[in-house]
Amino acid sequence: MSQESPSRKMMTRKASDNKYLHKDFHLSMNILLKYIYENYGTDQMIRYLKQYTEAYLGSLNKKMKTGDINSLAEYLTDIYQKEDWPVDIHVTGEKIIIEQKTCPGISQIKAKGETPCPHYIETYNTVYNTLCQNTPFVYKIEFFDEETGACKQIFERK
Amino acid sequence: MISCTEFIPAYSEGFKFIESMGGRDELEKFWSELSNSYLKNSLQKLLNDEGLAGCYTYWSHSLNEEAADFTMILDEERGEFSIEMHKCPSKGMLLQMKHMNPHHAYCDHCPALYKPIIEKQGLTYDHEIDGDNASCKIVIKKLEK
C-alpha cells in the first residue's frame, strides 16, 4: 500500500543519506555570541569561548602538549574540508600557516542579511590561543579583515 | 574558527555558560530570543506562506542538512505533521563525545524554540523526548474546530 497521496507526504532518511553540513548553524552561533556580548560584555564572551575550547578541544590540547604538530594540522585541515571551504594550509615541522580569502562564518552570516557579532575575530583569536595554552606552540593572527574574515594565521613552535 | 560542524558542542557549552550566569530563567530567555530571531525568516515565514505544509518544507531542508535519521509525515487531510527522530544528529554527537558532558537539559531547547512559533500560528505542538537515546517525536496539529 502506498503511503503517499496528494494530501499525504512522507520522507525517511538515514544519517548516512546526507552530508552533515548545515551552514545556518553559523547564524545560530552568531546569535549566541551576540546574546552573551550584549548582556554580559566582551570579557564574558571571551570567557565563554575559553570554556568551549577547553571542553571541546581539550584532547587536542593534550596532544599538542607533547609537541605534536601533526594532530593540530589534521584537525585544521579536517574542519575546513568538512565546511567545503577554500583555504591554503601550509605545514612544516615548526609552523602551520593558514590563509583564507573569506571566513565561512562571516560569509554565511552576511549572506543571510545579518551582522557578525562585534569581536567576531575572537572565534579565532581566543579559541586558538586557548588551544595553545601550556603547549610548545603559539598562535598569532598576522592580519584579519573584519568585513570578510580574510586572514593569515600562524601556529608556530615557541 | 568555529566550524558549523562544531556548532553542537559550542551550543551545549553556551547553554552551560548562560545558565551559570542567571540560572534556568536566563537560559529560557536566551532560547526565547533565539526562537524569535532565528526562526522569523525561516519556519515562521513558511508557516505564514504555506500553513501546516510549511513544517514539511522547513524540516525537509534542515534535517537533511543535519544528516538526521528520521521519518517525517505531512497529512493535510488529518491536519497533522509529525517527525519521528530515530537518531538526533545533535544529541547523538554529544553522547558520542566521551571527553565532554552535554548540557544537562540540552534537548529542552527544541520545544523552547519551536513551540511558541507553532502555537502562534494556531497549531498545537506535542513532543516526547528520549534524550538518553537521542530520539524524540514531535506532532504538530491544526486545532480541531
Tab-separated table of C-alpha atoms in Angstrom:
chain	number	residue	atom	x	y	z
A	1	MET	CA	0.000	0.000	0.000
A	2	SER	CA	1.415	3.373	-0.983
A	3	GLN	CA	1.758	5.742	1.935
A	4	GLU	CA	1.790	8.761	-0.360
A	5	SER	CA	-1.307	10.517	-1.666
A	6	PRO	CA	-1.995	14.074	-2.851
A	7	SER	CA	-2.712	15.091	0.724
A	8	ARG	CA	-0.064	12.915	2.409
A	9	LYS	CA	3.721	13.110	2.066
A	10	MET	CA	6.361	11.090	3.838
A	11	MET	CA	10.151	11.337	3.989
A	12	THR	CA	12.505	8.829	5.621
A	13	ARG	CA	16.252	9.321	5.822
A	14	LYS	CA	19.215	7.583	7.423
A	15	ALA	CA	22.102	9.669	8.738
A	16	SER	CA	24.305	8.181	6.006
A	17	ASP	CA	21.993	9.512	3.257
A	18	ASN	CA	23.303	13.071	3.648
A	19	LYS	CA	26.493	15.015	4.256
A	20	TYR	CA	26.492	16.814	7.600
A	21	LEU	CA	26.718	20.469	6.601
A	22	HIS	CA	24.169	22.912	7.974
A	23	LYS	CA	25.707	26.334	7.321
A	24	ASP	CA	22.894	28.160	9.096
A	25	PHE	CA	24.477	26.940	12.333
A	26	HIS	CA	26.819	29.914	11.805
A	27	LEU	CA	23.768	32.153	12.271
A	28	SER	CA	22.769	30.412	15.498
A	29	MET	CA	26.341	30.683	16.745
A	30	ASN	CA	26.330	34.387	15.974
A	31	ILE	CA	23.066	34.842	17.912
A	32	LEU	CA	24.628	33.066	20.906
A	33	LEU	CA	27.742	35.266	20.774
A	34	LYS	CA	25.628	38.422	20.439
A	35	TYR	CA	23.458	37.393	23.370
A	36	ILE	CA	26.484	36.943	25.635
A	37	TYR	CA	28.176	40.088	24.314
A	38	GLU	CA	25.099	42.314	24.652
A	39	ASN	CA	24.051	41.015	28.066
A	40	TYR	CA	27.414	40.460	29.737
A	41	GLY	CA	30.102	42.215	27.670
A	42	THR	CA	33.255	41.337	25.785
A	43	ASP	CA	35.125	39.772	28.723
A	44	GLN	CA	32.344	37.265	29.337
A	45	MET	CA	32.113	36.452	25.634
A	46	ILE	CA	35.834	35.675	25.723
A	47	ARG	CA	35.356	33.620	28.895
A	48	TYR	CA	32.668	31.591	27.127
A	49	LEU	CA	34.939	30.937	24.133
A	50	LYS	CA	37.695	29.755	26.503
A	51	GLN	CA	35.248	27.436	28.271
A	52	TYR	CA	34.112	25.991	24.939
A	53	THR	CA	37.678	25.433	23.722
A	54	GLU	CA	38.841	23.819	26.953
A	55	ALA	CA	35.859	21.457	26.907
A	56	TYR	CA	35.702	20.616	23.216
A	57	LEU	CA	39.345	20.805	22.178
A	58	GLY	CA	40.868	19.584	25.457
A	59	SER	CA	42.000	16.297	23.941
A	60	LEU	CA	43.743	18.089	21.042
A	61	ASN	CA	45.410	20.425	23.536
A	62	LYS	CA	46.763	17.352	25.371
A	63	LYS	CA	48.334	16.020	22.156
A	64	MET	CA	49.827	19.431	21.418
A	65	LYS	CA	51.444	19.486	24.866
A	66	THR	CA	53.673	16.628	23.664
A	67	GLY	CA	54.826	18.799	20.753
A	68	ASP	CA	52.582	17.025	18.235
A	69	ILE	CA	52.026	19.498	15.396
A	70	ASN	CA	50.528	16.880	13.050
A	71	SER	CA	47.374	16.407	15.141
A	72	LEU	CA	46.804	20.148	15.016
A	73	ALA	CA	47.363	20.232	11.236
A	74	GLU	CA	44.975	17.305	10.755
A	75	TYR	CA	42.317	18.974	12.885
A	76	LEU	CA	42.562	22.265	10.965
A	77	THR	CA	42.525	20.557	7.567
A	78	ASP	CA	39.537	18.458	8.605
A	79	ILE	CA	37.312	21.325	9.721
A	80	TYR	CA	37.898	23.275	6.503
A	81	GLN	CA	37.257	20.141	4.417
A	82	LYS	CA	34.005	19.460	6.262
A	83	GLU	CA	32.959	23.062	5.627
A	84	ASP	CA	33.804	22.695	1.916
A	85	TRP	CA	35.753	25.919	2.366
A	86	PRO	CA	38.747	27.044	0.272
A	87	VAL	CA	41.834	27.600	2.367
A	88	ASP	CA	45.582	27.347	1.997
A	89	ILE	CA	47.164	25.393	4.863
A	90	HIS	CA	50.936	25.123	4.723
A	91	VAL	CA	52.558	22.793	7.249
A	92	THR	CA	56.222	22.428	8.153
A	93	GLY	CA	57.703	20.752	11.217
A	94	GLU	CA	57.761	24.054	13.061
A	95	LYS	CA	54.871	26.039	11.712
A	96	ILE	CA	51.342	25.951	10.275
A	97	ILE	CA	50.314	28.882	8.101
A	98	ILE	CA	46.613	29.239	7.280
A	99	GLU	CA	45.457	31.727	4.663
A	100	GLN	CA	41.830	32.255	3.707
A	101	LYS	CA	40.168	34.821	1.468
A	102	THR	CA	36.923	34.763	3.436
A	103	CYS	CA	35.620	33.279	6.676
A	104	PRO	CA	32.848	30.672	6.328
A	105	GLY	CA	31.020	32.065	9.378
A	106	ILE	CA	31.140	35.739	8.391
A	107	SER	CA	30.198	34.827	4.798
A	108	GLN	CA	27.107	32.863	5.837
A	109	ILE	CA	26.001	35.453	8.418
A	110	LYS	CA	26.247	38.240	5.826
A	111	ALA	CA	24.642	36.143	3.069
A	112	LYS	CA	21.570	35.860	5.309
A	113	GLY	CA	21.462	39.622	5.857
A	114	GLU	CA	22.789	39.549	9.424
A	115	THR	CA	25.747	41.291	11.048
A	116	PRO	CA	28.579	39.392	12.698
A	117	CYS	CA	28.853	39.890	16.456
A	118	PRO	CA	31.357	42.587	17.472
A	119	HIS	CA	34.746	40.999	18.164
A	120	TYR	CA	33.879	38.032	15.924
A	121	ILE	CA	37.653	37.703	15.493
A	122	GLU	CA	37.695	36.156	18.984
A	123	THR	CA	36.264	32.950	17.494
A	124	TYR	CA	39.777	32.675	16.045
A	125	ASN	CA	41.939	34.595	18.500
A	126	THR	CA	40.555	33.309	21.801
A	127	VAL	CA	39.812	29.792	20.558
A	128	TYR	CA	43.291	29.187	19.131
A	129	ASN	CA	45.200	30.980	21.879
A	130	THR	CA	43.333	28.828	24.399
A	131	LEU	CA	44.135	25.749	22.325
A	132	CYS	CA	47.847	26.614	22.547
A	133	GLN	CA	47.802	27.105	26.341
A	134	ASN	CA	50.546	25.110	28.099
A	135	THR	CA	51.796	23.698	24.800
A	136	PRO	CA	55.060	24.394	22.952
A	137	PHE	CA	53.069	26.366	20.350
A	138	VAL	CA	51.984	29.976	19.975
A	139	TYR	CA	49.231	31.368	17.781
A	140	LYS	CA	49.139	34.710	16.047
A	141	ILE	CA	46.960	36.450	13.508
A	142	GLU	CA	49.063	38.394	11.021
A	143	PHE	CA	46.050	40.182	9.601
A	144	PHE	CA	42.277	39.839	9.792
A	145	ASP	CA	39.743	41.675	7.647
A	146	GLU	CA	36.690	42.195	9.860
A	147	GLU	CA	34.458	42.624	6.800
A	148	THR	CA	35.224	39.323	5.070
A	149	GLY	CA	37.238	37.278	7.551
A	150	ALA	CA	40.142	37.139	5.094
A	151	CYS	CA	43.129	36.404	7.263
A	152	LYS	CA	46.556	34.926	7.730
A	153	GLN	CA	47.012	32.823	10.867
A	154	ILE	CA	50.175	31.199	12.125
A	155	PHE	CA	50.763	28.452	14.673
A	156	GLU	CA	54.446	28.027	15.468
A	157	ARG	CA	56.749	26.371	17.900
A	158	LYS	CA	57.983	28.742	20.647
B	1	MET	CA	37.311	29.458	13.601
B	2	ILE	CA	34.308	27.611	14.920
B	3	SER	CA	33.128	25.487	12.012
B	4	CYS	CA	29.409	24.923	11.551
B	5	THR	CA	30.241	21.242	12.067
B	6	GLU	CA	31.436	22.146	15.597
B	7	PHE	CA	28.365	24.133	16.444
B	8	ILE	CA	26.665	21.485	18.603
B	9	PRO	CA	29.390	21.290	21.285
B	10	ALA	CA	29.690	25.094	21.116
B	11	TYR	CA	25.969	25.394	21.774
B	12	SER	CA	25.958	22.851	24.573
B	13	GLU	CA	28.740	24.802	26.301
B	14	GLY	CA	26.851	28.028	25.547
B	15	PHE	CA	23.805	26.699	27.404
B	16	LYS	CA	26.007	25.825	30.391
B	17	PHE	CA	27.583	29.267	30.310
B	18	ILE	CA	24.306	31.203	30.153
B	19	GLU	CA	22.753	29.032	32.860
B	20	SER	CA	25.775	29.692	35.085
B	21	MET	CA	25.174	33.431	34.645
B	22	GLY	CA	21.481	33.521	35.527
B	23	GLY	CA	20.014	30.079	36.079
B	24	ARG	CA	17.275	28.327	34.108
B	25	ASP	CA	15.270	31.555	33.696
B	26	GLU	CA	18.170	33.199	31.914
B	27	LEU	CA	18.649	30.190	29.642
B	28	GLU	CA	14.956	30.241	28.739
B	29	LYS	CA	15.224	33.956	27.990
B	30	PHE	CA	18.040	33.173	25.561
B	31	TRP	CA	16.040	30.377	23.911
B	32	SER	CA	13.112	32.742	23.509
B	33	GLU	CA	15.298	35.373	21.818
B	34	LEU	CA	16.848	32.694	19.632
B	35	SER	CA	13.408	31.450	18.619
B	36	ASN	CA	12.307	34.943	17.614
B	37	SER	CA	15.424	35.900	15.716
B	38	TYR	CA	16.467	32.593	14.130
B	39	LEU	CA	13.047	31.307	13.091
B	40	LYS	CA	11.331	34.514	11.994
B	41	ASN	CA	12.649	34.359	8.424
B	42	SER	CA	12.515	30.607	8.112
B	43	LEU	CA	9.882	28.498	9.915
B	44	GLN	CA	7.600	31.407	10.781
B	45	LYS	CA	7.642	32.720	7.214
B	46	LEU	CA	6.964	29.257	5.779
B	47	LEU	CA	4.028	28.765	8.149
B	48	ASN	CA	2.617	32.125	7.067
B	49	ASP	CA	3.050	31.256	3.383
B	50	GLU	CA	2.184	27.544	3.345
B	51	GLY	CA	0.332	26.796	6.570
B	52	LEU	CA	0.960	23.342	8.059
B	53	ALA	CA	2.841	22.305	4.890
B	54	GLY	CA	5.456	24.917	5.859
B	55	CYS	CA	6.601	22.489	8.576
B	56	TYR	CA	7.406	19.880	5.913
B	57	THR	CA	9.292	22.436	3.826
B	58	TYR	CA	11.266	23.755	6.802
B	59	TRP	CA	12.321	20.414	8.277
B	60	SER	CA	12.981	18.821	4.841
B	61	HIS	CA	15.741	21.366	4.460
B	62	SER	CA	17.228	21.441	7.949
B	63	LEU	CA	17.030	17.725	8.820
B	64	ASN	CA	18.674	16.705	5.549
B	65	GLU	CA	21.499	19.227	6.028
B	66	GLU	CA	21.929	17.994	9.599
B	67	ALA	CA	22.115	14.388	8.344
B	68	ALA	CA	19.382	13.294	10.727
B	69	ASP	CA	17.894	9.802	10.899
B	70	PHE	CA	14.165	10.456	10.760
B	71	THR	CA	10.717	9.815	9.351
B	72	MET	CA	8.553	12.826	8.623
B	73	ILE	CA	4.893	12.762	7.607
B	74	LEU	CA	2.606	15.539	6.450
B	75	ASP	CA	-1.054	14.530	6.373
B	76	GLU	CA	-3.042	17.530	5.165
B	77	GLU	CA	-6.352	15.672	5.340
B	78	ARG	CA	-5.891	14.939	9.049
B	79	GLY	CA	-4.289	18.330	9.602
B	80	GLU	CA	-1.210	16.724	11.112
B	81	PHE	CA	2.560	16.878	10.694
B	82	SER	CA	4.918	14.601	12.603
B	83	ILE	CA	8.611	13.875	12.942
B	84	GLU	CA	9.863	10.603	14.365
B	85	MET	CA	13.502	11.352	15.144
B	86	HIS	CA	15.166	7.949	15.275
B	87	LYS	CA	18.592	9.451	15.935
B	88	CYS	CA	19.018	13.151	16.561
B	89	PRO	CA	22.331	14.256	14.997
B	90	SER	CA	22.891	16.912	17.669
B	91	LYS	CA	22.245	14.871	20.795
B	92	GLY	CA	23.803	11.853	19.106
B	93	MET	CA	27.023	13.800	18.542
B	94	LEU	CA	27.097	14.975	22.169
B	95	LEU	CA	26.528	11.456	23.501
B	96	GLN	CA	29.397	10.172	21.340
B	97	MET	CA	31.843	12.742	22.710
B	98	LYS	CA	33.284	10.942	25.695
B	99	HIS	CA	35.572	13.824	26.635
B	100	MET	CA	32.792	16.328	27.317
B	101	ASN	CA	29.411	16.251	29.036
B	102	PRO	CA	26.357	17.620	27.253
B	103	HIS	CA	24.310	20.340	28.937
B	104	HIS	CA	22.011	18.521	31.379
B	105	ALA	CA	18.857	19.739	29.598
B	106	TYR	CA	20.206	20.095	26.066
B	107	CYS	CA	17.087	18.635	24.398
B	108	ASP	CA	14.826	21.208	26.074
B	109	HIS	CA	15.930	23.867	23.594
B	110	CYS	CA	13.978	22.258	20.732
B	111	PRO	CA	10.464	22.694	22.185
B	112	ALA	CA	11.548	26.060	23.601
B	113	LEU	CA	12.441	27.222	20.087
B	114	TYR	CA	9.649	25.675	18.025
B	115	LYS	CA	6.588	25.501	20.262
B	116	PRO	CA	5.995	29.278	20.570
B	117	ILE	CA	6.298	29.771	16.786
B	118	ILE	CA	3.958	26.859	16.049
B	119	GLU	CA	1.368	27.909	18.621
B	120	LYS	CA	1.438	31.484	17.352
B	121	GLN	CA	0.093	30.060	14.077
B	122	GLY	CA	-2.881	28.429	15.833
B	123	LEU	CA	-1.371	24.935	15.710
B	124	THR	CA	-0.661	22.567	18.596
B	125	TYR	CA	2.815	21.196	19.357
B	126	ASP	CA	3.332	17.978	21.340
B	127	HIS	CA	6.597	16.209	21.918
B	128	GLU	CA	8.149	13.213	23.615
B	129	ILE	CA	11.886	13.219	24.174
B	130	ASP	CA	14.169	10.304	24.991
B	131	GLY	CA	17.399	12.241	25.432
B	132	ASP	CA	19.432	9.218	26.573
B	133	ASN	CA	18.784	7.565	23.216
B	134	ALA	CA	18.930	10.763	21.123
B	135	SER	CA	15.398	10.201	19.887
B	136	CYS	CA	12.150	12.136	20.035
B	137	LYS	CA	8.746	12.560	18.448
B	138	ILE	CA	7.042	15.810	17.503
B	139	VAL	CA	3.398	16.084	16.490
B	140	ILE	CA	2.003	19.358	15.145
B	141	LYS	CA	-1.726	19.587	14.529
B	142	LYS	CA	-4.319	22.021	13.357
B	143	LEU	CA	-6.697	22.873	16.183
B	144	GLU	CA	-9.928	20.909	15.933
B	145	LYS	CA	-12.911	23.151	15.316
